[in-house]
């Protein structure tokens, strides 16, 4: 009997994803009682409510015409962007740990004109945060050129714009590899994820690298779909994709 390696690999991937999902669900369920940072009972209630909501509402969404679903997805992306932008303007981040050192260093370089890192004690030990410091320095410098010297607000706006393009790239990828029902379900879960709203002002390595990674994946998918006659364009897209994903690794 011939062994179907593709099917075995697919089953292995599904098994890993299922185990990871179970672990994340259990870890998330006990986390409020371990760290006491949020009410545990309220967290479980909202999680159960969301699960039932998705279970009962999603089938009704799937019955809508495809045009309505696509319009709803774009409307959801725009709504998420505007809501996160509202949050950023009214809840500007004051970091306390790693990002505080990065923020202070970037502001110091902008105010003094010295582009060298002076917080030697921090950056010599946390060398992994040098790339994100470089990125934020240029982000703050860009906004200062526009006349905005509230760098906390500038960082938040930068982050929300990245989240917007993450949503767009996710949608562009999904609609090429899945049916419209799956696309709608995944985008619905992505757009209502409370983490993206709670951390809308948190311009750190995770979402900055996520933007670069998902953009690189999107370019890679486009390159694979190009006609063989456009090999040069495909080659350029592959190179750009690799550069973005490699840059994401450095930032993260």
mmCIF file of C-alpha atoms in Angstrom:
data_model
loop_
_atom_site.group_PDB
_atom_site.id
_atom_site.type_symbol
_atom_site.label_atom_id
_atom_site.label_comp_id
_atom_site.label_asym_id
_atom_site.label_seq_id
_atom_site.Cartn_x
_atom_site.Cartn_y
_atom_site.Cartn_z
ATOM 1 C CA UNK A 1 0.000 0.000 0.000
ATOM 2 C CA UNK A 2 1.381 3.397 -1.003
ATOM 3 C CA UNK A 3 2.037 5.776 1.856
ATOM 4 C CA UNK A 4 0.417 9.178 1.445
ATOM 5 C CA UNK A 5 3.032 11.452 3.019
ATOM 6 C CA UNK A 6 1.021 14.580 2.242
ATOM 7 C CA UNK A 7 -1.951 13.265 4.209
ATOM 8 C CA UNK A 8 0.287 12.209 7.113
ATOM 9 C CA UNK A 9 1.908 15.637 7.206
ATOM 10 C CA UNK A 10 -1.509 17.320 7.123
ATOM 11 C CA UNK A 11 -2.745 15.177 10.016
ATOM 12 C CA UNK A 12 0.394 15.995 12.006
ATOM 13 C CA UNK A 13 -0.151 19.715 11.458
ATOM 14 C CA UNK A 14 -3.784 19.442 12.557
ATOM 15 C CA UNK A 15 -2.739 17.477 15.655
ATOM 16 C CA UNK A 16 -0.181 20.100 16.651
ATOM 17 C CA UNK A 17 -2.700 22.907 16.099
ATOM 18 C CA UNK A 18 -5.371 21.134 18.165
ATOM 19 C CA UNK A 19 -2.950 20.453 21.044
ATOM 20 C CA UNK A 20 -1.716 24.047 20.921
ATOM 21 C CA UNK A 21 -5.285 25.348 20.978
ATOM 22 C CA UNK A 22 -6.172 23.163 23.979
ATOM 23 C CA UNK A 23 -3.061 24.333 25.827
ATOM 24 C CA UNK A 24 -3.786 28.001 25.101
ATOM 25 C CA UNK A 25 -7.409 27.640 26.217
ATOM 26 C CA UNK A 26 -6.403 26.002 29.508
ATOM 27 C CA UNK A 27 -3.577 28.484 30.117
ATOM 28 C CA UNK A 28 -5.872 31.421 29.406
ATOM 29 C CA UNK A 29 -8.531 29.995 31.729
ATOM 30 C CA UNK A 30 -6.206 29.774 34.755
ATOM 31 C CA UNK A 31 -4.144 32.916 34.036
ATOM 32 C CA UNK A 32 -6.500 35.373 35.849
ATOM 33 C CA UNK A 33 -6.223 33.362 39.076
ATOM 34 C CA UNK A 34 -2.430 33.107 38.804
ATOM 35 C CA UNK A 35 -1.632 36.775 38.162
ATOM 36 C CA UNK A 36 -4.817 38.400 39.535
ATOM 37 C CA UNK A 37 -4.626 41.078 36.836
ATOM 38 C CA UNK A 38 -8.245 40.698 35.650
ATOM 39 C CA UNK A 39 -11.438 39.286 37.249
ATOM 40 C CA UNK A 40 -11.396 35.541 36.591
ATOM 41 C CA UNK A 41 -15.158 35.001 36.656
ATOM 42 C CA UNK A 42 -15.786 37.847 34.225
ATOM 43 C CA UNK A 43 -13.079 36.537 31.887
ATOM 44 C CA UNK A 44 -14.625 33.051 31.755
ATOM 45 C CA UNK A 45 -18.121 34.481 31.295
ATOM 46 C CA UNK A 46 -17.065 36.668 28.379
ATOM 47 C CA UNK A 47 -15.112 33.804 26.788
ATOM 48 C CA UNK A 48 -18.127 31.479 26.989
ATOM 49 C CA UNK A 49 -20.418 34.229 25.674
ATOM 50 C CA UNK A 50 -18.081 34.843 22.741
ATOM 51 C CA UNK A 51 -17.892 31.110 21.966
ATOM 52 C CA UNK A 52 -21.696 30.781 21.875
ATOM 53 C CA UNK A 53 -21.962 33.988 19.858
ATOM 54 C CA UNK A 54 -19.540 32.674 17.252
ATOM 55 C CA UNK A 55 -21.216 29.269 17.183
ATOM 56 C CA UNK A 56 -24.711 30.619 16.588
ATOM 57 C CA UNK A 57 -24.049 33.811 14.609
ATOM 58 C CA UNK A 58 -21.394 32.564 12.163
ATOM 59 C CA UNK A 59 -23.781 30.203 10.268
ATOM 60 C CA UNK A 60 -26.140 33.143 9.627
ATOM 61 C CA UNK A 61 -23.244 35.211 8.253
ATOM 62 C CA UNK A 62 -22.363 32.370 5.868
ATOM 63 C CA UNK A 63 -25.886 32.483 4.389
ATOM 64 C CA UNK A 64 -25.430 36.077 3.227
ATOM 65 C CA UNK A 65 -24.496 36.815 -0.412
ATOM 66 C CA UNK A 66 -20.765 36.804 -1.059
ATOM 67 C CA UNK A 67 -20.825 40.513 -1.949
ATOM 68 C CA UNK A 68 -22.374 41.352 1.426
ATOM 69 C CA UNK A 69 -19.794 39.255 3.262
ATOM 70 C CA UNK A 70 -16.897 40.969 1.501
ATOM 71 C CA UNK A 71 -18.414 44.387 2.158
ATOM 72 C CA UNK A 72 -18.886 43.423 5.813
ATOM 73 C CA UNK A 73 -15.236 42.386 6.120
ATOM 74 C CA UNK A 74 -13.978 45.693 4.709
ATOM 75 C CA UNK A 75 -16.426 47.589 6.925
ATOM 76 C CA UNK A 76 -15.121 45.614 9.917
ATOM 77 C CA UNK A 77 -11.507 46.430 9.046
ATOM 78 C CA UNK A 78 -12.302 50.143 8.747
ATOM 79 C CA UNK A 79 -14.336 50.109 11.978
ATOM 80 C CA UNK A 80 -11.510 48.384 13.855
ATOM 81 C CA UNK A 81 -9.035 50.962 12.537
ATOM 82 C CA UNK A 82 -11.202 53.912 13.623
ATOM 83 C CA UNK A 83 -11.924 52.418 17.051
ATOM 84 C CA UNK A 84 -8.242 51.660 17.701
ATOM 85 C CA UNK A 85 -7.344 55.166 16.552
ATOM 86 C CA UNK A 86 -9.885 56.569 19.011
ATOM 87 C CA UNK A 87 -8.337 54.477 21.795
ATOM 88 C CA UNK A 88 -4.835 55.720 20.919
ATOM 89 C CA UNK A 89 -5.904 59.382 21.113
ATOM 90 C CA UNK A 90 -7.584 58.874 24.496
ATOM 91 C CA UNK A 91 -5.274 56.264 26.121
ATOM 92 C CA UNK A 92 -1.670 57.075 25.272
ATOM 93 C CA UNK A 93 0.821 54.504 26.479
ATOM 94 C CA UNK A 94 3.315 55.211 29.266
ATOM 95 C CA UNK A 95 5.571 52.114 29.192
ATOM 96 C CA UNK A 96 7.359 50.917 32.314
ATOM 97 C CA UNK A 97 9.662 48.113 31.215
ATOM 98 C CA UNK A 98 11.606 47.572 27.957
ATOM 99 C CA UNK A 99 9.672 50.019 25.826
ATOM 100 C CA UNK A 100 10.328 52.788 28.363
ATOM 101 C CA UNK A 101 14.086 52.522 27.759
ATOM 102 C CA UNK A 102 13.564 52.451 23.990
ATOM 103 C CA UNK A 103 11.184 55.413 24.093
ATOM 104 C CA UNK A 104 13.486 57.521 26.284
ATOM 105 C CA UNK A 105 16.470 56.715 24.067
ATOM 106 C CA UNK A 106 14.640 57.688 20.868
ATOM 107 C CA UNK A 107 13.396 60.960 22.374
ATOM 108 C CA UNK A 108 16.880 61.778 23.638
ATOM 109 C CA UNK A 109 18.398 61.187 20.192
ATOM 110 C CA UNK A 110 15.781 63.420 18.582
ATOM 111 C CA UNK A 111 16.227 66.239 21.088
ATOM 112 C CA UNK A 112 20.030 66.176 21.127
ATOM 113 C CA UNK A 113 20.620 65.293 17.482
ATOM 114 C CA UNK A 114 22.957 62.504 18.593
ATOM 115 C CA UNK A 115 22.079 59.291 16.729
ATOM 116 C CA UNK A 116 24.224 57.040 18.926
ATOM 117 C CA UNK A 117 22.721 54.884 21.678
ATOM 118 C CA UNK A 118 23.703 56.369 25.035
ATOM 119 C CA UNK A 119 21.850 53.955 27.331
ATOM 120 C CA UNK A 120 24.782 51.546 27.179
ATOM 121 C CA UNK A 121 23.765 49.623 30.301
ATOM 122 C CA UNK A 122 20.385 48.643 28.841
ATOM 123 C CA UNK A 123 21.172 48.126 25.164
ATOM 124 C CA UNK A 124 24.442 46.254 25.767
ATOM 125 C CA UNK A 125 22.460 43.641 27.691
ATOM 126 C CA UNK A 126 19.224 43.800 25.621
ATOM 127 C CA UNK A 127 20.833 43.899 22.193
ATOM 128 C CA UNK A 128 17.672 42.362 20.691
ATOM 129 C CA UNK A 129 15.858 45.682 21.202
ATOM 130 C CA UNK A 130 18.277 47.738 19.114
ATOM 131 C CA UNK A 131 16.393 47.075 15.813
ATOM 132 C CA UNK A 132 13.037 48.203 17.234
ATOM 133 C CA UNK A 133 14.755 51.272 18.701
ATOM 134 C CA UNK A 134 16.038 52.164 15.218
ATOM 135 C CA UNK A 135 12.562 51.726 13.733
ATOM 136 C CA UNK A 136 10.874 53.858 16.399
ATOM 137 C CA UNK A 137 13.523 56.559 16.099
ATOM 138 C CA UNK A 138 12.652 56.988 12.417
ATOM 139 C CA UNK A 139 8.926 56.780 13.172
ATOM 140 C CA UNK A 140 9.194 59.573 15.758
ATOM 141 C CA UNK A 141 11.419 61.577 13.414
ATOM 142 C CA UNK A 142 8.864 61.219 10.620
ATOM 143 C CA UNK A 143 6.017 62.442 12.805
ATOM 144 C CA UNK A 144 8.144 65.302 14.112
ATOM 145 C CA UNK A 145 8.653 66.335 10.499
ATOM 146 C CA UNK A 146 4.852 66.481 10.212
ATOM 147 C CA UNK A 147 4.700 68.747 13.268
ATOM 148 C CA UNK A 148 3.610 66.097 15.810
ATOM 149 C CA UNK A 149 6.024 66.058 18.753
ATOM 150 C CA UNK A 150 3.777 64.016 21.044
ATOM 151 C CA UNK A 151 5.832 60.886 20.519
ATOM 152 C CA UNK A 152 3.582 58.669 22.630
ATOM 153 C CA UNK A 153 0.695 59.539 20.330
ATOM 154 C CA UNK A 154 2.940 59.126 17.281
ATOM 155 C CA UNK A 155 3.893 55.617 18.378
ATOM 156 C CA UNK A 156 0.243 54.717 18.913
ATOM 157 C CA UNK A 157 -0.807 56.021 15.488
ATOM 158 C CA UNK A 158 2.072 54.101 13.897
ATOM 159 C CA UNK A 159 0.920 50.938 15.663
ATOM 160 C CA UNK A 160 -2.718 51.299 14.634
ATOM 161 C CA UNK A 161 -1.685 51.819 11.002
ATOM 162 C CA UNK A 162 0.343 48.600 11.207
ATOM 163 C CA UNK A 163 -2.678 46.758 12.639
ATOM 164 C CA UNK A 164 -4.796 48.057 9.750
ATOM 165 C CA UNK A 165 -2.380 46.647 7.177
ATOM 166 C CA UNK A 166 -2.157 43.381 9.149
ATOM 167 C CA UNK A 167 -5.928 42.995 8.797
ATOM 168 C CA UNK A 168 -5.763 43.827 5.081
ATOM 169 C CA UNK A 169 -2.881 41.423 4.416
ATOM 170 C CA UNK A 170 -4.624 38.659 6.372
ATOM 171 C CA UNK A 171 -7.747 39.129 4.265
ATOM 172 C CA UNK A 172 -5.782 39.141 0.986
ATOM 173 C CA UNK A 173 -4.062 35.897 1.983
ATOM 174 C CA UNK A 174 -7.191 34.164 3.229
ATOM 175 C CA UNK A 175 -9.317 34.902 0.182
ATOM 176 C CA UNK A 176 -6.724 33.156 -2.010
ATOM 177 C CA UNK A 177 -6.429 29.973 0.035
ATOM 178 C CA UNK A 178 -9.922 29.480 1.506
ATOM 179 C CA UNK A 179 -13.611 29.769 0.679
ATOM 180 C CA UNK A 180 -15.551 32.893 1.616
ATOM 181 C CA UNK A 181 -17.158 31.229 4.656
ATOM 182 C CA UNK A 182 -13.787 30.374 6.168
ATOM 183 C CA UNK A 183 -12.479 33.844 5.337
ATOM 184 C CA UNK A 184 -15.462 35.460 7.060
ATOM 185 C CA UNK A 185 -15.097 33.294 10.186
ATOM 186 C CA UNK A 186 -11.360 33.914 10.574
ATOM 187 C CA UNK A 187 -11.617 37.635 9.885
ATOM 188 C CA UNK A 188 -14.529 37.931 12.325
ATOM 189 C CA UNK A 189 -12.459 36.326 15.096
ATOM 190 C CA UNK A 190 -9.440 38.457 14.181
ATOM 191 C CA UNK A 191 -11.369 41.732 14.161
ATOM 192 C CA UNK A 192 -13.075 41.179 17.515
ATOM 193 C CA UNK A 193 -9.888 39.988 19.249
ATOM 194 C CA UNK A 194 -9.804 42.239 22.344
ATOM 195 C CA UNK A 195 -5.987 42.099 22.545
ATOM 196 C CA UNK A 196 -5.631 44.315 19.487
ATOM 197 C CA UNK A 197 -7.775 46.957 21.187
ATOM 198 C CA UNK A 198 -6.329 46.634 24.688
ATOM 199 C CA UNK A 199 -2.817 47.006 23.270
ATOM 200 C CA UNK A 200 -3.648 49.474 20.501
ATOM 201 C CA UNK A 201 -1.105 51.945 21.923
ATOM 202 C CA UNK A 202 1.611 49.335 22.524
ATOM 203 C CA UNK A 203 4.052 49.823 19.634
ATOM 204 C CA UNK A 204 6.477 47.004 20.446
ATOM 205 C CA UNK A 205 8.213 44.132 18.655
ATOM 206 C CA UNK A 206 5.303 41.686 18.416
ATOM 207 C CA UNK A 207 2.948 43.556 16.119
ATOM 208 C CA UNK A 208 5.717 45.428 14.286
ATOM 209 C CA UNK A 209 7.293 42.087 13.343
ATOM 210 C CA UNK A 210 3.838 40.610 12.634
ATOM 211 C CA UNK A 211 3.208 43.335 10.062
ATOM 212 C CA UNK A 212 6.481 42.550 8.285
ATOM 213 C CA UNK A 213 5.915 38.787 8.460
ATOM 214 C CA UNK A 214 2.374 38.786 7.107
ATOM 215 C CA UNK A 215 3.305 41.305 4.389
ATOM 216 C CA UNK A 216 6.180 39.045 3.355
ATOM 217 C CA UNK A 217 3.853 36.038 3.290
ATOM 218 C CA UNK A 218 1.372 37.985 1.153
ATOM 219 C CA UNK A 219 4.084 38.925 -1.361
ATOM 220 C CA UNK A 220 5.273 35.316 -1.454
ATOM 221 C CA UNK A 221 1.760 34.121 -2.263
ATOM 222 C CA UNK A 222 1.406 36.683 -5.046
ATOM 223 C CA UNK A 223 4.783 35.615 -6.460
ATOM 224 C CA UNK A 224 3.670 31.975 -6.558
ATOM 225 C CA UNK A 225 0.509 32.905 -8.470
ATOM 226 C CA UNK A 226 2.245 34.951 -11.158
ATOM 227 C CA UNK A 227 2.351 33.618 -14.700
ATOM 228 C CA UNK A 228 5.659 31.928 -15.693
ATOM 229 C CA UNK A 229 6.229 34.696 -18.232
ATOM 230 C CA UNK A 230 6.594 37.165 -15.363
ATOM 231 C CA UNK A 231 9.488 35.387 -13.683
ATOM 232 C CA UNK A 232 11.443 38.601 -13.086
ATOM 233 C CA UNK A 233 8.562 40.169 -11.127
ATOM 234 C CA UNK A 234 8.121 36.914 -9.220
ATOM 235 C CA UNK A 235 11.854 36.832 -8.400
ATOM 236 C CA UNK A 236 11.754 40.420 -7.098
ATOM 237 C CA UNK A 237 8.715 39.659 -4.930
ATOM 238 C CA UNK A 238 10.434 36.589 -3.448
ATOM 239 C CA UNK A 239 13.530 38.656 -2.610
ATOM 240 C CA UNK A 240 11.421 41.414 -1.035
ATOM 241 C CA UNK A 241 9.409 38.822 0.883
ATOM 242 C CA UNK A 242 12.555 37.253 2.292
ATOM 243 C CA UNK A 243 13.943 40.662 3.252
ATOM 244 C CA UNK A 244 10.746 41.613 5.131
ATOM 245 C CA UNK A 245 10.535 38.303 6.990
ATOM 246 C CA UNK A 246 14.246 38.468 7.848
ATOM 247 C CA UNK A 247 13.803 42.027 9.120
ATOM 248 C CA UNK A 248 10.845 40.824 11.205
ATOM 249 C CA UNK A 249 13.065 38.188 12.812
ATOM 250 C CA UNK A 250 15.658 40.857 13.707
ATOM 251 C CA UNK A 251 13.021 43.106 15.278
ATOM 252 C CA UNK A 252 11.339 40.332 17.216
#
